[in-house]
XYZ file of C-alpha atoms in Angstrom:
439
model
C 46.817 -24.576 -19.899
C 47.557 -22.329 -17.288
C 45.129 -21.636 -14.618
C 43.609 -18.202 -15.097
C 41.993 -16.431 -12.205
C 38.843 -14.270 -12.540
C 37.868 -11.728 -10.389
C 35.525 -9.056 -9.594
C 36.132 -6.056 -7.434
C 33.645 -3.302 -6.457
C 34.756 -0.280 -4.303
C 32.703 0.750 -1.659
C 34.129 3.828 -0.817
C 33.863 7.551 -2.272
C 35.403 10.671 -1.696
C 34.953 11.509 1.996
C 32.966 8.342 2.643
C 33.919 5.668 5.002
C 32.595 1.908 4.639
C 30.143 0.856 7.319
C 32.280 -1.402 9.116
C 36.100 -2.803 9.035
C 35.504 -6.342 9.332
C 34.459 -8.926 6.801
C 30.896 -9.942 6.823
C 30.699 -13.669 7.698
C 28.017 -16.226 8.917
C 29.322 -15.859 12.173
C 29.130 -12.027 12.497
C 25.478 -12.133 11.006
C 24.590 -14.380 13.946
C 25.898 -12.514 16.277
C 23.721 -9.269 15.330
C 20.711 -11.567 14.921
C 21.135 -13.306 18.340
C 21.747 -9.825 19.874
C 18.371 -8.252 18.734
C 16.891 -11.724 19.765
C 17.833 -11.440 23.103
C 16.635 -8.047 23.282
C 13.151 -8.997 22.160
C 12.950 -11.750 24.984
C 12.470 -9.103 27.333
C 11.069 -6.136 25.304
C 8.200 -8.036 23.529
C 7.405 -10.926 25.414
C 3.830 -12.606 25.442
C 2.148 -11.336 28.765
C -1.286 -12.311 29.166
C -3.167 -10.531 31.964
C -6.692 -10.047 33.436
C -8.338 -7.515 31.358
C -10.237 -6.291 34.298
C -7.386 -5.728 36.620
C -4.252 -5.876 34.817
C -2.626 -8.618 36.892
C -0.268 -11.258 34.976
C -2.024 -14.466 34.298
C -1.036 -17.876 33.051
C -2.310 -19.116 29.972
C -3.486 -22.427 31.755
C -5.389 -20.403 34.121
C -6.979 -17.638 32.160
C -9.953 -15.482 33.727
C -13.020 -14.949 31.417
C -11.959 -11.661 30.141
C -8.093 -11.635 29.141
C -5.996 -9.072 27.359
C -2.114 -8.436 26.545
C -0.035 -6.466 28.951
C 2.113 -3.780 28.363
C 5.530 -4.206 26.710
C 7.991 -2.151 25.138
C 6.873 -3.382 21.637
C 3.622 -4.593 20.889
C 3.520 -8.273 19.619
C 0.381 -8.361 17.620
C 0.603 -5.461 14.975
C 1.759 -5.701 11.567
C 5.032 -5.061 12.431
C 5.244 -8.144 14.257
C 3.857 -10.205 11.642
C 7.090 -9.119 9.834
C 8.978 -9.933 12.786
C 7.161 -13.510 13.248
C 7.829 -14.248 9.466
C 11.671 -13.407 9.922
C 12.061 -15.442 12.835
C 10.729 -18.428 11.187
C 13.094 -17.757 8.279
C 16.180 -17.201 10.500
C 15.388 -20.813 11.674
C 14.949 -22.100 8.319
C 18.472 -20.711 6.951
C 20.551 -20.663 9.976
C 20.512 -24.576 10.561
C 19.838 -26.052 13.795
C 19.443 -22.741 15.926
C 15.810 -22.674 17.248
C 16.012 -19.532 19.225
C 14.395 -17.854 16.538
C 11.794 -20.109 15.747
C 10.860 -20.511 19.482
C 10.423 -16.691 20.067
C 7.667 -16.878 17.365
C 6.077 -19.848 18.446
C 5.729 -18.984 22.179
C 4.099 -15.678 21.096
C 1.659 -17.058 18.159
C 0.394 -20.125 20.264
C -0.162 -17.801 23.158
C -2.036 -15.382 20.842
C -3.964 -18.093 19.298
C -5.040 -19.602 22.912
C -6.253 -16.334 24.095
C -7.896 -15.557 21.088
C -9.969 -18.978 21.323
C -10.634 -18.329 24.730
C -12.194 -15.137 24.155
C -14.284 -16.477 21.325
C -15.646 -19.146 23.703
C -16.314 -17.106 26.531
C -17.802 -14.199 24.415
C -19.654 -15.953 21.358
C -21.678 -13.005 20.783
C -18.852 -10.288 20.884
C -18.184 -7.931 17.690
C -15.810 -5.374 16.684
C -18.218 -2.833 18.241
C -19.058 -4.540 21.446
C -15.805 -6.213 22.392
C -15.426 -6.870 26.116
C -13.892 -3.730 27.702
C -10.296 -3.809 29.489
C -8.390 -1.901 32.247
C -6.432 1.103 30.989
C -2.612 0.021 29.976
C -3.816 -3.321 28.611
C -4.033 -4.076 25.059
C -7.309 -5.643 23.766
C -7.372 -8.988 21.716
C -10.175 -7.051 19.560
C -7.742 -6.501 16.555
C -6.891 -10.221 16.513
C -10.454 -11.293 16.490
C -11.893 -8.439 14.393
C -9.642 -6.550 12.565
C -10.973 -3.384 11.380
C -8.090 -2.015 9.036
C -5.169 -3.684 6.701
C -2.496 -2.941 9.653
C -4.625 -5.509 11.976
C -4.674 -8.383 9.271
C -2.241 -8.550 6.318
C 1.215 -8.923 7.581
C -0.378 -11.189 10.216
C -2.165 -13.450 7.803
C 0.935 -14.222 5.792
C 3.109 -14.752 8.763
C 0.629 -17.341 10.695
C 0.413 -19.286 7.381
C 4.102 -19.766 7.483
C 4.162 -20.305 11.022
C 1.196 -23.026 10.420
C 3.822 -25.118 8.934
C 5.702 -25.793 11.872
C 4.322 -28.883 13.663
C 4.846 -27.141 16.884
C 2.312 -24.185 16.460
C -1.330 -24.507 18.026
C -4.064 -24.281 15.342
C -3.780 -20.860 13.610
C -6.299 -21.484 11.113
C -9.164 -19.695 12.904
C -7.184 -16.663 12.825
C -5.465 -17.029 9.458
C -9.181 -17.473 8.088
C -10.434 -14.456 9.995
C -7.656 -12.163 8.590
C -7.764 -13.312 5.029
C -11.516 -12.842 4.926
C -10.886 -9.359 5.847
C -8.713 -8.443 3.668
C -10.079 -10.598 0.784
C -13.772 -9.285 1.331
C -14.207 -6.235 3.567
C -11.262 -4.204 3.045
C -12.320 -1.058 1.031
C -11.218 -1.138 -2.613
C -11.578 1.198 -5.600
C -13.875 0.186 -8.399
C -11.299 -1.785 -10.130
C -10.344 -3.847 -7.126
C -7.407 -2.010 -6.020
C -7.277 -1.977 -2.082
C -7.746 1.382 -0.741
C -8.526 3.616 2.312
C -10.710 6.622 3.072
C -8.398 8.172 5.122
C -6.665 10.873 4.789
C -8.956 11.556 1.936
C -11.449 9.342 0.083
C -10.388 6.566 -2.493
C -6.856 7.021 -1.171
C -4.289 4.371 -2.187
C -1.137 3.676 0.258
C 1.499 1.626 -1.025
C 2.178 0.165 2.305
C -0.779 -1.774 1.738
C 1.108 -3.802 -1.071
C 2.669 -5.619 1.737
C -0.648 -5.828 3.769
C -2.536 -7.459 0.770
C -0.013 -9.460 -1.678
C 1.744 -11.732 0.903
C -1.462 -12.810 2.370
C -3.117 -13.653 -0.711
C -0.024 -15.296 -2.294
C 0.326 -17.438 1.022
C -3.675 -18.638 0.963
C -3.091 -19.166 -2.399
C -0.322 -21.828 -1.561
C -2.638 -22.733 1.711
C -5.817 -23.576 -0.079
C -5.251 -24.132 -3.723
C -7.345 -21.343 -4.737
C -5.777 -19.563 -7.579
C -8.011 -16.680 -7.242
C -5.982 -15.354 -4.570
C -2.791 -15.303 -7.098
C -4.969 -13.297 -9.346
C -5.772 -10.855 -6.564
C -2.311 -10.690 -5.430
C -1.081 -9.973 -9.118
C -3.631 -7.685 -9.541
C -2.680 -5.232 -6.748
C 0.910 -5.490 -7.875
C 0.151 -4.271 -11.439
C -2.386 -1.689 -10.458
C -0.578 -0.466 -7.737
C 2.557 -0.065 -10.284
C 0.457 1.460 -13.098
C -0.842 4.442 -10.545
C 2.136 4.821 -8.064
C 5.522 3.830 -9.781
C 7.453 6.792 -11.490
C 9.568 5.061 -14.382
C 12.140 7.764 -14.737
C 12.968 7.455 -10.930
C 12.322 3.736 -10.514
C 10.529 4.169 -7.210
C 7.150 3.943 -5.943
C 5.224 7.328 -4.611
C 3.914 7.105 -1.212
C 0.209 7.846 -1.853
C -2.094 8.177 -4.573
C -5.730 9.999 -4.095
C -8.346 9.328 -7.155
C -9.517 12.668 -7.020
C -6.257 14.696 -6.702
C -4.322 16.293 -9.688
C -1.737 17.216 -9.995
C -0.500 14.358 -7.940
C 2.804 15.041 -5.593
C 5.250 12.208 -5.510
C 7.058 11.806 -2.251
C 9.413 8.564 -2.425
C 9.242 7.254 1.222
C 11.812 4.718 2.086
C 9.680 2.278 4.054
C 6.882 2.667 1.792
C 8.955 1.377 -1.129
C 10.490 -1.304 1.051
C 6.958 -2.467 1.632
C 6.117 -2.654 -2.065
C 9.619 -4.153 -2.896
C 9.276 -6.790 -0.189
C 5.337 -7.792 -1.439
C 6.791 -8.129 -4.856
C 9.636 -10.498 -3.942
C 7.104 -12.572 -1.675
C 4.984 -12.998 -4.499
C 7.640 -14.056 -6.952
C 8.859 -16.451 -4.294
C 5.815 -18.535 -4.414
C 4.152 -17.856 -7.798
C 4.499 -20.974 -10.245
C 7.245 -20.635 -12.422
C 5.198 -21.046 -15.521
C 2.556 -18.556 -14.508
C 1.601 -16.221 -17.668
C 2.277 -13.066 -15.662
C 5.648 -14.106 -13.930
C 7.813 -12.339 -16.479
C 5.850 -9.118 -15.903
C 6.318 -9.149 -12.345
C 10.017 -9.855 -12.699
C 10.186 -6.821 -14.703
C 8.617 -4.757 -12.299
C 10.717 -6.058 -9.843
C 13.854 -5.431 -11.741
C 12.842 -1.975 -12.269
C 12.504 -0.967 -8.690
C 15.762 -2.628 -7.887
C 17.459 -0.406 -10.491
C 15.861 2.511 -9.089
C 16.871 1.584 -5.587
C 20.416 0.963 -6.574
C 20.884 4.530 -7.898
C 20.055 6.074 -4.438
C 21.846 3.739 -2.244
C 23.971 6.125 0.011
C 27.850 5.525 0.356
C 27.310 3.916 3.800
C 25.242 1.203 2.359
C 21.844 2.614 3.799
C 19.021 4.370 1.928
C 17.301 7.609 2.971
C 14.121 8.437 4.448
C 13.213 10.209 1.253
C 14.880 8.034 -1.348
C 15.772 10.732 -3.796
C 16.553 13.340 -1.109
C 20.418 12.805 0.051
C 19.618 15.757 2.515
C 17.060 13.339 4.424
C 18.276 11.188 7.276
C 19.507 7.399 6.429
C 16.533 5.118 7.614
C 17.169 1.762 8.787
C 13.838 -0.238 8.313
C 13.605 0.634 4.483
C 17.395 -0.341 4.300
C 16.923 -3.679 6.024
C 13.689 -4.155 3.601
C 16.009 -3.474 0.454
C 18.723 -5.655 1.495
C 16.106 -8.406 2.223
C 14.348 -8.292 -1.231
C 17.378 -7.543 -3.314
C 19.213 -10.440 -1.592
C 16.324 -12.782 -2.005
C 16.523 -12.037 -5.920
C 20.122 -12.963 -5.841
C 19.394 -16.342 -3.949
C 16.536 -16.800 -6.467
C 18.143 -16.139 -9.617
C 16.170 -13.077 -10.572
C 19.259 -10.541 -10.688
C 22.810 -11.221 -11.101
C 24.988 -12.298 -8.242
C 28.068 -10.472 -9.430
C 26.116 -7.226 -9.985
C 24.216 -7.360 -6.926
C 26.227 -8.768 -4.408
C 28.119 -5.892 -3.611
C 25.211 -3.523 -3.262
C 23.418 -5.935 -0.578
C 26.634 -6.784 1.202
C 27.457 -3.207 1.664
C 23.574 -2.512 2.592
C 23.587 -5.096 5.640
C 26.992 -3.810 6.500
C 25.314 -0.115 6.703
C 22.255 -2.006 8.693
C 24.532 -3.337 11.214
C 25.740 -0.280 12.591
C 22.275 0.591 13.650
C 22.111 -2.414 15.917
C 23.199 -1.039 19.374
C 24.930 -3.164 22.189
C 21.776 -4.155 23.763
C 20.291 -5.394 20.472
C 17.794 -2.320 19.924
C 17.510 -1.004 16.351
C 18.128 2.540 15.831
C 17.364 5.121 13.231
C 13.723 3.550 12.495
C 11.417 6.146 11.377
C 8.097 6.095 13.621
C 5.005 5.203 12.104
C 4.057 7.480 9.330
C 0.785 8.388 7.223
C 0.758 9.942 4.094
C 2.088 13.520 3.401
C 1.692 15.983 0.601
C 4.974 18.136 1.490
C 8.294 17.118 2.134
C 8.727 18.223 5.445
C 5.851 15.729 6.690
C 8.669 12.992 5.926
C 11.695 15.229 6.615
C 10.455 15.746 10.198
C 9.234 12.113 11.117
C 11.519 11.556 14.020
C 13.130 7.943 14.620
C 12.936 5.793 17.781
C 14.256 2.428 18.959
C 10.684 1.648 19.760
C 9.684 1.846 16.039
C 8.635 -1.533 15.756
C 9.300 -1.441 11.876
C 13.018 -2.114 12.157
C 13.155 -5.435 13.892
C 11.528 -7.954 11.543
C 13.428 -6.851 8.569
C 16.753 -7.450 10.395
C 16.014 -11.116 10.445
C 14.781 -11.212 6.970
C 17.636 -9.425 5.429
C 20.239 -11.130 7.837
C 19.226 -14.818 6.866
C 19.167 -13.717 3.403
C 22.633 -12.476 3.714
C 23.663 -15.382 5.344
C 22.237 -18.076 2.642
C 24.050 -16.095 0.232
C 27.393 -16.716 1.903
C 26.632 -20.161 2.769
C 25.834 -20.972 -0.799
C 28.335 -18.678 -2.230
C 31.609 -18.742 -0.143
C 33.404 -16.807 -2.803
C 31.595 -13.859 -1.802
C 33.787 -11.735 0.431
C 33.811 -8.470 2.206
C 36.741 -6.390 3.143
C 37.103 -2.966 4.637
C 37.363 -1.401 1.494
C 35.828 -3.614 -1.190
C 33.456 -6.321 -1.967
C 34.734 -8.958 -4.211
C 34.247 -12.267 -5.339
C 37.550 -14.386 -4.644
C 39.547 -15.929 -7.491
C 37.828 -18.715 -9.162
C 40.304 -20.427 -11.152
C 39.666 -22.173 -14.694
C 41.980 -24.187 -16.648
């Protein structure tokens, strides 16, 4: 019998719209982008210990009694950098033999752990309210030792658990336990256990907090074997979904307030990114036979379908996802590329259907990495808003740290996709699966 080729081609061009790049995406081109961002971060976001009373640089091997973090372009202990550290470790795991990513994360996390242990030993009676003062221009280690909000605990918790599997890391367990305890027992919740905040109004649910809670709980379940962490993670996804997912659009609203009715719904890009990544992180580690796994997969697929409908021709997604008149935003786009490609690589969604979506998305994201390795087009930190102008007027900035970690998460997943499936090819007009001949 003659060999018959099968070929899938999906056009990337629409009238008046140009493809995001002219060269095919390859594992080499992915490494070039990720290396450029890594090299920028070496100077923009290093570990910089200083004397908290003078601001003078110090060595980890000769710390004064009171130490702090010195000023850097990008701050290295926030939730954004929790995502970055997780992305750096994943990049090392997926890009075989390249240790530069792991070494960056290891250096910073080891340093933070040593500084935190030093402060705990020197100030055993310190609390969040009487933490030692520091000179202006430096950053206190108070959030590392005594978190007060989910932003200071959740993403860092999951990243440090992943990093703790690296035998080259310092003992991160004291910090992990601090973060996990905060998220599990101290963070405010609604009466049904949903993670919530009392800002900007009482009993407010932020979709961002799915990522602050769910990956932390999921990783703690792996670390400790305590299935109650899985129960909490699943509960958060289901209860956020029931309150905040808009089925007709397949998208999450950014915020929900218990006492507000009717409730405005604004489908902020990065908020949806946090939710989608959280669901993907949970599905990655949840046992295959868990009775609620199918329910979570259905939520993941419904969200994926909603995101597919609002992807721009450039491959990027908009600041307000259902508003094509809003600007195209980089951090959320990279988050979607990561979580969708994770779904392809894990078999949750079909490769022939979704490979064109994620490759076009990655191509769009790479146009936002400039020649120095800065990530452009990332929306600055954004609280809840109750009118669309709140989101439409938020500026972008290369110093918005939210854009860096998702680059590594997305790039490494795309890298794995191309390694495992070399038949996936991009050209400047199409994404296609090369002919596979069958007898």
